[in-house]
Short mmCIF file of C-alpha atoms and ligand atoms in Angstrom, two decimals:
data_model
loop_
_atom_site.label_atom_id
_atom_site.label_comp_id
_atom_site.label_asym_id
_atom_site.label_seq_id
_atom_site.Cartn_x
_atom_site.Cartn_y
_atom_site.Cartn_z
CA MET A 1 -65.79 -85.99 -43.18
CA THR A 2 -63.02 -87.67 -45.22
CA GLU A 3 -62.63 -86.29 -48.72
CA LYS A 4 -63.09 -88.91 -51.45
CA ALA A 5 -61.58 -89.44 -54.91
CA THR A 6 -63.83 -91.13 -57.47
CA LEU A 7 -62.60 -93.47 -60.20
CA ASN A 8 -64.79 -94.59 -63.11
CA ILE A 9 -63.33 -97.76 -64.63
CA ALA A 10 -65.14 -100.05 -67.08
CA ASP A 11 -68.67 -100.27 -65.69
CA LYS A 12 -67.63 -99.50 -62.12
CA THR A 13 -67.41 -96.29 -60.07
CA VAL A 14 -65.25 -96.63 -56.97
CA GLU A 15 -64.30 -94.13 -54.30
CA PHE A 16 -61.01 -93.83 -52.45
CA PRO A 17 -60.40 -91.87 -49.27
CA VAL A 18 -58.02 -88.89 -49.67
CA LEU A 19 -55.52 -88.83 -46.80
CA LYS A 20 -53.88 -85.57 -45.70
CA GLY A 21 -50.44 -85.21 -44.12
CA THR A 22 -49.16 -82.26 -42.09
CA LEU A 23 -47.16 -81.02 -45.12
CA GLY A 24 -46.97 -81.95 -48.79
CA PRO A 25 -49.40 -83.48 -51.31
CA ASP A 26 -52.54 -85.37 -50.29
CA VAL A 27 -52.66 -89.08 -51.19
CA PHE A 28 -55.37 -91.33 -52.60
CA ASP A 29 -55.59 -94.43 -50.39
CA ILE A 30 -55.78 -97.12 -53.10
CA ARG A 31 -55.18 -100.17 -50.90
CA LYS A 32 -58.56 -101.57 -51.98
CA LEU A 33 -58.11 -100.74 -55.68
CA TYR A 34 -57.24 -104.28 -56.81
CA SER A 35 -59.89 -106.01 -54.70
CA ASP A 36 -62.56 -103.49 -55.82
CA THR A 37 -61.61 -103.12 -59.52
CA ASP A 38 -59.30 -106.02 -60.42
CA THR A 39 -56.78 -103.45 -61.76
CA PHE A 40 -53.35 -102.23 -60.59
CA THR A 41 -51.84 -98.76 -60.74
CA PHE A 42 -48.79 -98.42 -63.00
CA ASP A 43 -45.94 -96.21 -61.69
CA PRO A 44 -42.42 -97.50 -62.59
CA GLY A 45 -39.86 -95.51 -60.58
CA PHE A 46 -42.64 -94.59 -58.10
CA THR A 47 -42.66 -90.96 -59.26
CA SER A 48 -46.27 -90.52 -58.08
CA THR A 49 -46.43 -93.14 -55.34
CA ALA A 50 -46.29 -92.69 -51.57
CA ALA A 51 -44.98 -96.05 -50.35
CA CYS A 52 -45.40 -95.32 -46.64
CA GLU A 53 -46.40 -92.82 -43.97
CA SER A 54 -43.41 -91.14 -42.32
CA GLY A 55 -42.68 -88.31 -39.89
CA LEU A 56 -38.91 -88.19 -40.29
CA THR A 57 -38.07 -85.96 -43.28
CA PHE A 58 -40.08 -83.61 -45.48
CA ILE A 59 -38.88 -82.38 -48.88
CA ASP A 60 -40.56 -79.71 -51.00
CA GLY A 61 -38.77 -80.19 -54.33
CA ASP A 62 -40.27 -77.10 -55.95
CA LYS A 63 -39.28 -74.77 -53.10
CA GLY A 64 -35.98 -76.52 -52.26
CA ILE A 65 -37.05 -77.22 -48.67
CA LEU A 66 -35.64 -80.08 -46.51
CA LEU A 67 -36.86 -80.58 -42.92
CA HIS A 68 -35.80 -83.25 -40.43
CA ARG A 69 -38.59 -83.70 -37.86
CA GLY A 70 -39.61 -80.14 -38.83
CA TYR A 71 -36.18 -78.49 -38.47
CA PRO A 72 -34.74 -76.90 -41.70
CA ILE A 73 -31.49 -78.47 -42.89
CA ASP A 74 -29.62 -75.14 -43.03
CA GLN A 75 -30.40 -74.49 -39.34
CA LEU A 76 -29.31 -78.01 -38.34
CA ALA A 77 -26.14 -77.69 -40.44
CA SER A 78 -25.19 -74.37 -38.81
CA LYS A 79 -26.47 -74.87 -35.24
CA SER A 80 -26.49 -78.62 -34.48
CA ASN A 81 -24.06 -81.53 -34.76
CA TYR A 82 -24.35 -84.98 -36.31
CA VAL A 83 -24.85 -86.91 -33.06
CA GLU A 84 -27.64 -84.50 -32.07
CA VAL A 85 -29.25 -84.94 -35.52
CA CYS A 86 -29.00 -88.72 -34.98
CA HIS A 87 -30.96 -88.31 -31.73
CA LEU A 88 -33.51 -86.12 -33.53
CA LEU A 89 -34.04 -88.66 -36.32
CA LEU A 90 -34.07 -91.73 -34.08
CA ARG A 91 -35.96 -90.38 -31.09
CA GLY A 92 -38.05 -87.63 -32.73
CA GLU A 93 -36.87 -84.62 -30.71
CA LEU A 94 -33.74 -82.54 -30.11
CA PRO A 95 -32.19 -83.94 -26.89
CA THR A 96 -31.93 -82.17 -23.53
CA ALA A 97 -28.38 -81.85 -22.22
CA ALA A 98 -28.79 -85.01 -20.13
CA GLN A 99 -30.32 -86.94 -23.05
CA TYR A 100 -27.52 -85.79 -25.35
CA GLU A 101 -24.84 -86.90 -22.90
CA GLU A 102 -26.43 -90.34 -22.50
CA PHE A 103 -26.99 -90.76 -26.24
CA GLU A 104 -23.47 -89.65 -27.21
CA ARG A 105 -21.96 -91.95 -24.58
CA SER A 106 -23.99 -94.93 -25.85
CA ILE A 107 -22.55 -94.32 -29.31
CA THR A 108 -19.00 -93.79 -28.03
CA MET A 109 -19.11 -97.06 -26.08
CA HIS A 110 -19.98 -99.04 -29.24
CA THR A 111 -17.37 -97.71 -31.69
CA MET A 112 -15.03 -100.71 -31.37
CA LEU A 113 -15.30 -103.83 -33.56
CA HIS A 114 -14.86 -107.47 -32.50
CA GLN A 115 -11.21 -108.46 -32.95
CA GLN A 116 -12.30 -111.24 -35.35
CA PHE A 117 -14.04 -108.67 -37.50
CA ASP A 118 -10.72 -107.15 -38.55
CA ARG A 119 -9.88 -110.41 -40.31
CA PHE A 120 -12.71 -109.80 -42.78
CA PHE A 121 -10.72 -107.14 -44.53
CA GLU A 122 -7.84 -109.57 -45.18
CA GLY A 123 -10.07 -111.43 -47.66
CA PHE A 124 -10.24 -108.45 -50.04
CA ARG A 125 -7.62 -107.35 -52.56
CA ARG A 126 -5.95 -104.10 -51.52
CA ASP A 127 -7.40 -102.42 -54.61
CA ALA A 128 -10.98 -103.52 -53.84
CA HIS A 129 -13.43 -100.63 -54.11
CA PRO A 130 -14.19 -99.61 -50.50
CA MET A 131 -17.93 -99.80 -51.24
CA ALA A 132 -17.53 -103.49 -52.06
CA ILE A 133 -15.90 -103.91 -48.65
CA MET A 134 -18.69 -101.94 -46.93
CA VAL A 135 -21.46 -104.04 -48.48
CA GLY A 136 -19.77 -107.25 -47.29
CA ALA A 137 -18.59 -106.05 -43.89
CA VAL A 138 -21.83 -104.38 -42.76
CA GLY A 139 -23.90 -107.40 -43.81
CA ALA A 140 -21.54 -109.59 -41.77
CA LEU A 141 -22.11 -107.56 -38.58
CA SER A 142 -25.21 -109.70 -37.94
CA ALA A 143 -22.88 -112.67 -37.43
CA PHE A 144 -21.46 -110.94 -34.34
CA TYR A 145 -24.61 -109.73 -32.61
CA HIS A 146 -26.93 -112.68 -32.05
CA ASP A 147 -28.16 -110.88 -28.89
CA SER A 148 -29.78 -108.08 -30.88
CA LEU A 149 -31.44 -109.71 -33.90
CA ASP A 150 -34.99 -109.96 -32.53
CA ILE A 151 -36.56 -107.21 -34.65
CA HIS A 152 -39.80 -107.37 -32.62
CA ASP A 153 -38.00 -106.37 -29.40
CA PRO A 154 -37.69 -102.54 -29.18
CA VAL A 155 -34.70 -102.85 -26.85
CA GLN A 156 -32.83 -105.00 -29.41
CA ARG A 157 -33.89 -102.71 -32.25
CA ASN A 158 -32.42 -99.78 -30.34
CA ILE A 159 -29.07 -101.46 -29.59
CA SER A 160 -28.77 -102.49 -33.25
CA ALA A 161 -29.35 -98.86 -34.29
CA ILE A 162 -26.73 -97.59 -31.84
CA ARG A 163 -24.23 -100.28 -32.93
CA LEU A 164 -24.68 -99.40 -36.61
CA ILE A 165 -24.30 -95.64 -36.09
CA ALA A 166 -21.29 -96.19 -33.80
CA LYS A 167 -19.46 -98.76 -35.92
CA MET A 168 -19.87 -97.36 -39.41
CA PRO A 169 -17.00 -94.85 -38.97
CA THR A 170 -14.72 -97.61 -37.65
CA ILE A 171 -15.57 -99.94 -40.56
CA ALA A 172 -15.28 -97.11 -43.13
CA ALA A 173 -11.91 -96.01 -41.74
CA ARG A 174 -10.68 -99.63 -41.82
CA ALA A 175 -11.78 -99.95 -45.46
CA TYR A 176 -9.70 -96.85 -46.23
CA LYS A 177 -6.66 -97.97 -44.19
CA TYR A 178 -6.76 -101.44 -45.79
CA HIS A 179 -6.83 -99.79 -49.24
CA MET A 180 -3.83 -97.63 -48.25
CA GLY A 181 -1.88 -100.55 -46.78
CA GLN A 182 -1.64 -98.78 -43.41
CA PRO A 183 -2.37 -100.25 -39.94
CA PHE A 184 -5.87 -99.88 -38.50
CA ILE A 185 -6.29 -97.09 -35.93
CA SER A 186 -8.62 -97.73 -32.98
CA PRO A 187 -11.30 -95.25 -31.93
CA ARG A 188 -10.59 -92.92 -28.99
CA ASN A 189 -13.37 -92.19 -26.48
CA GLU A 190 -12.25 -88.64 -25.76
CA LEU A 191 -12.87 -87.56 -29.38
CA ASN A 192 -16.25 -86.61 -30.85
CA TYR A 193 -17.81 -88.51 -33.74
CA ALA A 194 -16.21 -86.58 -36.63
CA GLU A 195 -12.83 -86.14 -34.88
CA ASN A 196 -12.71 -89.88 -34.17
CA PHE A 197 -13.43 -90.72 -37.78
CA LEU A 198 -10.79 -88.35 -39.19
CA ARG A 199 -8.20 -89.69 -36.75
CA MET A 200 -9.01 -93.33 -37.60
CA CYS A 201 -8.56 -92.44 -41.28
CA PHE A 202 -5.49 -90.21 -41.24
CA ALA A 203 -3.46 -90.98 -38.08
CA VAL A 204 -0.36 -93.19 -38.46
CA PRO A 205 1.52 -94.93 -35.62
CA ALA A 206 4.69 -93.05 -36.56
CA GLU A 207 3.50 -89.74 -35.09
CA ASP A 208 0.79 -88.08 -33.02
CA TYR A 209 -2.26 -86.93 -34.96
CA VAL A 210 -3.91 -83.61 -34.12
CA VAL A 211 -7.40 -83.18 -35.57
CA ASN A 212 -7.85 -79.94 -37.54
CA PRO A 213 -10.98 -78.39 -35.94
CA VAL A 214 -12.04 -76.75 -39.22
CA LEU A 215 -11.94 -80.12 -41.01
CA ALA A 216 -13.70 -81.87 -38.11
CA LYS A 217 -16.50 -79.28 -38.19
CA ALA A 218 -16.77 -79.60 -41.98
CA MET A 219 -16.85 -83.42 -41.71
CA ASP A 220 -19.59 -83.23 -39.07
CA ARG A 221 -21.60 -80.84 -41.28
CA ILE A 222 -21.20 -83.14 -44.30
CA PHE A 223 -22.54 -86.01 -42.18
CA ILE A 224 -25.57 -83.87 -41.23
CA LEU A 225 -26.25 -83.01 -44.90
CA HIS A 226 -26.34 -86.69 -45.84
CA ALA A 227 -28.22 -88.03 -42.78
CA ASP A 228 -31.64 -88.69 -44.30
CA HIS A 229 -33.64 -87.80 -47.38
CA GLU A 230 -37.20 -89.18 -47.34
CA GLN A 231 -37.94 -92.29 -49.46
CA ASN A 232 -34.93 -92.20 -51.86
CA ALA A 233 -33.81 -95.36 -53.65
CA SER A 234 -31.52 -96.70 -50.92
CA THR A 235 -33.97 -95.90 -48.11
CA SER A 236 -36.74 -97.63 -50.05
CA THR A 237 -34.37 -100.61 -50.43
CA VAL A 238 -33.81 -100.72 -46.66
CA ARG A 239 -37.57 -100.55 -46.03
CA LEU A 240 -38.36 -103.29 -48.55
CA ALA A 241 -35.63 -105.55 -47.14
CA GLY A 242 -36.88 -104.84 -43.61
CA SER A 243 -40.48 -105.58 -44.57
CA SER A 244 -39.54 -109.26 -45.01
CA GLY A 245 -38.24 -109.40 -41.41
CA ALA A 246 -34.55 -109.36 -42.38
CA ASN A 247 -32.21 -108.26 -39.57
CA PRO A 248 -31.20 -104.56 -39.50
CA PHE A 249 -27.56 -105.23 -40.43
CA ALA A 250 -28.65 -107.06 -43.60
CA CYS A 251 -31.09 -104.25 -44.42
CA ILE A 252 -28.41 -101.56 -44.10
CA ALA A 253 -26.06 -103.66 -46.29
CA ALA A 254 -28.83 -103.69 -48.94
CA GLY A 255 -29.10 -99.91 -48.65
CA ILE A 256 -25.32 -99.54 -49.12
CA ALA A 257 -25.49 -101.68 -52.26
CA CYS A 258 -28.23 -99.49 -53.73
CA LEU A 259 -26.51 -96.21 -52.76
CA TRP A 260 -23.42 -97.29 -54.75
CA GLY A 261 -25.13 -96.61 -58.09
CA PRO A 262 -23.86 -93.54 -60.03
CA SER A 263 -27.39 -92.13 -60.28
CA HIS A 264 -27.63 -92.11 -56.49
CA GLY A 265 -24.83 -91.99 -53.92
CA GLY A 266 -22.17 -92.86 -56.48
CA ALA A 267 -22.72 -89.45 -58.09
CA ASN A 268 -20.27 -87.65 -55.78
CA GLU A 269 -17.43 -89.85 -57.07
CA GLU A 270 -18.62 -89.37 -60.67
CA ALA A 271 -19.02 -85.61 -60.22
CA LEU A 272 -15.37 -85.15 -59.22
CA ASN A 273 -14.23 -87.45 -62.03
CA MET A 274 -16.30 -85.27 -64.40
CA LEU A 275 -14.63 -82.07 -63.12
CA LYS A 276 -11.20 -83.68 -63.59
CA GLU A 277 -12.23 -84.71 -67.11
CA ILE A 278 -13.21 -81.12 -67.96
CA GLY A 279 -9.97 -79.89 -66.36
CA THR A 280 -10.15 -76.14 -67.07
CA PRO A 281 -12.98 -73.58 -67.43
CA ASP A 282 -12.27 -73.10 -71.16
CA LYS A 283 -13.34 -76.72 -71.76
CA ILE A 284 -16.82 -76.14 -70.24
CA PRO A 285 -18.63 -75.10 -73.47
CA GLU A 286 -17.49 -78.30 -75.22
CA PHE A 287 -18.64 -80.40 -72.26
CA ILE A 288 -22.02 -78.66 -72.08
CA ALA A 289 -22.51 -79.39 -75.79
CA GLY A 290 -21.85 -83.06 -75.05
CA VAL A 291 -24.48 -83.04 -72.31
CA LYS A 292 -27.03 -81.53 -74.67
CA ASP A 293 -26.18 -84.25 -77.22
CA LYS A 294 -26.97 -86.72 -74.40
CA ARG A 295 -23.45 -88.14 -74.61
CA TYR A 296 -23.14 -87.77 -70.85
CA LYS A 297 -24.90 -86.44 -67.80
CA LEU A 298 -23.88 -83.44 -65.73
CA MET A 299 -23.03 -85.41 -62.60
CA GLY A 300 -24.05 -83.71 -59.35
CA PHE A 301 -26.89 -81.97 -61.18
CA GLY A 302 -30.57 -82.82 -61.31
CA HIS A 303 -32.75 -84.66 -58.84
CA ARG A 304 -35.85 -86.87 -58.86
CA VAL A 305 -37.54 -84.58 -56.32
CA TYR A 306 -35.73 -81.22 -56.25
CA LYS A 307 -36.75 -79.08 -59.21
CA ASN A 308 -35.04 -76.18 -57.48
CA TYR A 309 -31.65 -75.73 -55.82
CA ASP A 310 -30.93 -78.65 -53.43
CA PRO A 311 -30.67 -76.81 -50.06
CA ARG A 312 -27.83 -79.16 -49.12
CA ALA A 313 -25.78 -78.02 -52.13
CA LYS A 314 -25.69 -74.42 -50.84
CA VAL A 315 -24.31 -75.55 -47.46
CA MET A 316 -21.91 -77.94 -49.17
CA GLN A 317 -20.52 -75.10 -51.30
CA GLU A 318 -19.86 -73.08 -48.12
CA SER A 319 -18.08 -76.10 -46.61
CA ALA A 320 -15.99 -76.39 -49.76
CA HIS A 321 -14.85 -72.77 -49.32
CA GLU A 322 -13.90 -73.37 -45.66
CA VAL A 323 -12.04 -76.62 -46.28
CA LEU A 324 -10.15 -75.30 -49.30
CA ALA A 325 -9.08 -72.25 -47.27
CA ALA A 326 -8.09 -74.43 -44.28
CA THR A 327 -6.02 -76.67 -46.54
CA GLY A 328 -4.40 -73.88 -48.56
CA ARG A 329 -6.30 -74.76 -51.74
CA GLU A 330 -8.30 -71.52 -52.16
CA ASN A 331 -7.43 -71.54 -55.85
CA ASP A 332 -8.19 -75.23 -56.36
CA PRO A 333 -8.68 -75.39 -60.16
CA LEU A 334 -11.47 -77.98 -59.83
CA PHE A 335 -13.40 -75.64 -57.53
CA GLN A 336 -13.02 -72.89 -60.13
CA VAL A 337 -14.30 -75.29 -62.82
CA ALA A 338 -17.23 -76.32 -60.58
CA LYS A 339 -18.28 -72.71 -59.87
CA GLU A 340 -17.98 -71.75 -63.55
CA LEU A 341 -19.84 -74.89 -64.65
CA GLU A 342 -22.66 -74.13 -62.19
CA LYS A 343 -22.90 -70.53 -63.45
CA VAL A 344 -23.02 -71.63 -67.10
CA ALA A 345 -25.59 -74.39 -66.45
CA LEU A 346 -27.89 -72.19 -64.34
CA ASN A 347 -28.05 -69.67 -67.19
CA ASP A 348 -28.50 -72.18 -70.01
CA GLU A 349 -32.05 -72.79 -71.31
CA TYR A 350 -31.39 -76.55 -71.65
CA PHE A 351 -30.87 -76.90 -67.90
CA ILE A 352 -33.42 -74.25 -66.92
CA GLU A 353 -36.30 -75.86 -68.81
CA ARG A 354 -35.35 -79.27 -67.34
CA LYS A 355 -35.09 -77.72 -63.87
CA LEU A 356 -31.60 -79.11 -63.36
CA PHE A 357 -29.81 -77.59 -60.37
CA PRO A 358 -26.75 -78.67 -58.35
CA ASN A 359 -27.55 -81.42 -55.85
CA VAL A 360 -25.77 -82.51 -52.68
CA ASP A 361 -23.15 -84.39 -54.71
CA PHE A 362 -21.91 -81.47 -56.83
CA TYR A 363 -19.59 -79.86 -54.28
CA SER A 364 -19.07 -82.75 -51.87
CA GLY A 365 -16.36 -84.34 -54.01
CA ILE A 366 -14.19 -81.20 -54.06
CA THR A 367 -14.54 -80.85 -50.28
CA LEU A 368 -13.75 -84.50 -49.52
CA SER A 369 -10.83 -84.51 -51.94
CA ALA A 370 -9.37 -81.42 -50.20
CA MET A 371 -9.75 -83.26 -46.87
CA GLY A 372 -7.51 -86.02 -48.23
CA PHE A 373 -10.04 -88.70 -49.24
CA PRO A 374 -9.63 -90.55 -52.56
CA THR A 375 -12.70 -90.46 -54.86
CA THR A 376 -13.41 -94.14 -54.12
CA MET A 377 -14.15 -93.18 -50.48
CA PHE A 378 -16.77 -90.52 -51.31
CA THR A 379 -19.77 -92.86 -51.45
CA VAL A 380 -18.50 -94.68 -48.35
CA LEU A 381 -18.78 -91.36 -46.47
CA PHE A 382 -22.27 -90.90 -47.88
CA ALA A 383 -23.22 -94.40 -46.62
CA LEU A 384 -21.65 -93.69 -43.20
CA ALA A 385 -23.75 -90.54 -42.80
CA ARG A 386 -26.95 -92.04 -44.24
CA THR A 387 -26.90 -95.01 -41.85
CA VAL A 388 -28.84 -93.01 -39.24
CA GLY A 389 -31.51 -92.17 -41.83
CA TRP A 390 -31.78 -95.75 -43.03
CA ILE A 391 -32.02 -97.22 -39.53
CA SER A 392 -34.47 -94.51 -38.37
CA GLN A 393 -36.72 -95.24 -41.36
CA TRP A 394 -36.39 -98.99 -40.67
CA GLN A 395 -37.28 -98.41 -37.01
CA GLU A 396 -40.30 -96.28 -37.98
CA MET A 397 -41.50 -99.06 -40.28
CA MET A 398 -40.99 -101.75 -37.62
CA GLU A 399 -43.05 -99.69 -35.13
CA ASP A 400 -45.92 -99.33 -37.65
CA PRO A 401 -48.64 -101.87 -36.67
CA SER A 402 -49.97 -101.89 -40.24
CA GLN A 403 -46.54 -102.86 -41.64
CA LYS A 404 -46.57 -105.84 -44.01
CA ILE A 405 -44.16 -107.35 -46.50
CA GLY A 406 -43.71 -105.15 -49.58
CA ARG A 407 -44.86 -106.86 -52.75
CA PRO A 408 -45.35 -104.67 -55.87
CA ARG A 409 -47.22 -106.18 -58.83
CA GLN A 410 -46.68 -105.65 -62.60
CA LEU A 411 -48.16 -105.03 -66.03
CA TYR A 412 -47.47 -108.40 -67.70
CA THR A 413 -46.63 -108.12 -71.42
CA GLY A 414 -45.01 -111.51 -71.95
CA PRO A 415 -46.33 -114.53 -73.95
CA THR A 416 -49.78 -115.94 -73.18
CA GLU A 417 -50.00 -119.61 -72.08
CA ARG A 418 -48.52 -122.13 -74.56
CA ASP A 419 -47.54 -125.84 -74.45
CA TYR A 420 -43.99 -127.16 -74.15
CA VAL A 421 -42.34 -128.01 -77.53
CA PRO A 422 -39.86 -130.91 -77.57
CA MET A 423 -36.36 -130.08 -78.85
CA SER A 424 -36.93 -132.27 -81.96
CA LYS A 425 -39.90 -130.13 -83.01
CA ARG A 426 -38.30 -126.71 -82.55
CA GLY A 427 -37.51 -124.59 -85.58
C1 SDX B 1 -28.84 -88.41 -54.82
O1 SDX B 1 -33.60 -89.39 -54.25
C2 SDX B 1 -32.81 -88.79 -53.45
O2 SDX B 1 -33.22 -88.10 -52.53
C3 SDX B 1 -31.34 -89.01 -53.70
C4 SDX B 1 -30.38 -88.17 -52.87
C5 SDX B 1 -30.40 -88.57 -51.43
O3 SDX B 1 -30.00 -87.74 -50.60
O4 SDX B 1 -30.73 -89.76 -51.12
O5 SDX B 1 -30.70 -86.80 -52.99
C6 SDX B 1 -28.94 -88.38 -53.33
O6 SDX B 1 -28.89 -89.48 -55.38
C7 SDX B 1 -28.75 -87.11 -55.57
C8 SDX B 1 -28.76 -87.32 -57.12
C9 SDX B 1 -27.33 -87.70 -57.52
N1 SDX B 1 -27.30 -88.13 -58.95
C10 SDX B 1 -26.64 -87.38 -59.84
O7 SDX B 1 -26.15 -86.26 -59.64
C11 SDX B 1 -26.50 -88.07 -61.19
C12 SDX B 1 -26.89 -87.08 -62.28
N2 SDX B 1 -28.33 -86.84 -62.14
C13 SDX B 1 -29.20 -87.63 -62.96
O8 SDX B 1 -28.78 -88.93 -63.23
C14 SDX B 1 -30.66 -87.40 -62.67
O9 SDX B 1 -30.83 -86.06 -62.47
C15 SDX B 1 -31.33 -88.15 -61.55
C16 SDX B 1 -31.11 -89.63 -61.64
C17 SDX B 1 -30.84 -87.65 -60.23
C18 SDX B 1 -32.82 -87.87 -61.69
O10 SDX B 1 -33.20 -88.50 -62.87
P1 SDX B 1 -34.63 -88.26 -63.48
O11 SDX B 1 -35.66 -88.11 -62.42
O12 SDX B 1 -34.85 -89.28 -64.54
O13 SDX B 1 -34.43 -86.86 -64.14
P2 SDX B 1 -35.56 -86.12 -64.87
O14 SDX B 1 -36.68 -87.03 -65.25
O15 SDX B 1 -35.90 -84.94 -64.02
O16 SDX B 1 -34.86 -85.63 -66.22
C19 SDX B 1 -35.50 -84.65 -66.97
C20 SDX B 1 -34.60 -84.39 -68.15
C21 SDX B 1 -34.27 -85.59 -68.99
O17 SDX B 1 -33.99 -85.07 -70.28
P3 SDX B 1 -35.12 -85.21 -71.48
O18 SDX B 1 -35.32 -86.71 -71.64
O19 SDX B 1 -36.36 -84.52 -70.93
O20 SDX B 1 -34.49 -84.53 -72.66
O21 SDX B 1 -33.32 -83.91 -67.66
C22 SDX B 1 -32.30 -84.78 -68.10
C23 SDX B 1 -32.96 -86.11 -68.41
O22 SDX B 1 -32.20 -86.81 -69.38
N3 SDX B 1 -31.35 -84.88 -67.01
C24 SDX B 1 -30.06 -84.58 -67.12
C25 SDX B 1 -29.53 -84.75 -65.84
N4 SDX B 1 -30.50 -85.15 -65.01
C26 SDX B 1 -31.62 -85.24 -65.74
N5 SDX B 1 -29.31 -84.19 -68.19
C27 SDX B 1 -28.01 -83.95 -67.94
N6 SDX B 1 -27.44 -84.08 -66.73
C28 SDX B 1 -28.15 -84.49 -65.66
N7 SDX B 1 -27.58 -84.61 -64.48
#
C-alpha cells in the first residue's frame, strides 16, 4: 500500500503518493500537482526538490556520508583507482580483472585527439583562462565525432562516454601547455591515467620525464574525490541540457561552464587565493572578522548539502600532507595557514551555528599548487575528474524511459496585461 501525502488547497484536498528510495528522504510525487490544483511548487535553488531518480551517488549531508553505487568514498579513495571508479559509475559495479583490463584499454586507445583539434588552441590568447579553453574545446569535440552523436543508440552513447573520459586529460594538458607556451606532449599507452596526465602536463622535449609515483597516486586520488556528487549545479546543468536531446559533448561543455563559478568548482582556485591573501596565521583573526561582517566568504568552507565535515576534505587533507612531503614543502606556510584557519573556524560559534565545515575545495588548492599547477588550472582538474560523473548521470537519464525535456515554471510577479503606448504619448 503506497503511503500518501494530503494537501488541502483552496477548496480542494488532493493526495500525492510518497515514494521511498533505498537511502535518504522520501519524496512526494507531485507530477500531477499542477493538473490537479492549478498551482506550482516554489523552490528557487531546488533546496527541497528531487529532480530525478538516480542510483549513482548518495550523500547524507548531516552525517557526512558519500557513497558511489553504495561504496564509501574513503574506501574507494584508499583501495580503488580512478579508472575503476569510472567503471563503477558508468557500469554500476566494480569490474572483474578481465572487465577492468578491457575498460582501461578502451580508455587508453581513445586518449589521442584529431590532429586538426590542436589548431583550436591557436585561436586563444596565451593568457586565456584554461576554463575558457575547456568550455570551447570540449563543446567542439562533437564536430569530430559524427559517428557517435545518435543519443538513442546505446553503443554510440557508450563510445561518447569513453571518448570524453579518455580525452579530457589530453585537452586539459594542452590547455596548460598552451598557457605555458610549451609544445604539446602526446599521451603514452604504457602509462596509467594519472601518470599519463602528469606527463602530458609537465614533460618537456628537452629531457626524459619520470613520473613521481607519490604524485601520480595523489593525482589519481584527487580524481576519485571529484568524480561525482549527486545532483550538484553542474550535474543538473548537464541533465537539463541532455533532456533537450543535445549531444553529450555539448552537455559536458555546459557542465564545465557551470562548474567554473566560484560558488561551485571555481572555489578551489578562490580558496588558495584566499589563503595567499591571509598570508600568515597571525592575520587569521582579522580575516575571520571580515567574514562575520559578510565582507567575504570563507572559500572552501560550507556546502549546500553537507552540514558536517565533507568526507572528501578529510582525504584531501591527507593527500596534501603526502604531496607536500614528497615535494619538500612540509612547512608550506599556506598549509599552516589552512590548518590554523580550519581550527579557528571549527571552534567559532559563527561557523558552528551555520554548520560551515571544510569542503572538498579547501585543501585541494594547496595540494595542486605543490604538484606544480597554477591556480587557474585547479577548476580544469575538477572538470577533468567530474566528466565521468556528468556523463554517467547523462547516461542514466538517457536510459530512463520516463525522461522528458526539463521545463521548470515560475511565480510571475511582473506587470499584468497592458496596451502598447506610442512613443509620442510616453511620459
Ligand atoms: C562544490 O553541490 C555540490 O555537491 C558541489 C560540490 C560538488 O562536488 O559538486 O560539492 C563542489 O561546489 C563545493 C562548494 C564550494 N564552494 C565554496 O567553497 C564557496 C564558499 N561556500 C559558499 O559560497 C556556500 O557555502 C555554498 C555556495 C557552498 C553554499 O551556499 P548556501 O547553501 O547558500 O549556504 P547556506 O545557506 O548553508 O548558508 C548559511 C549561512 C549564510 O549566512 P546567514 O545568511 O545565515 O547569516 O552561512 C553563510 C551564508 O551567508 N555561509 C558562509 C559560507 N557559506 C555559507 N559564510 C562564510 N563563508 C562561507 N563559505
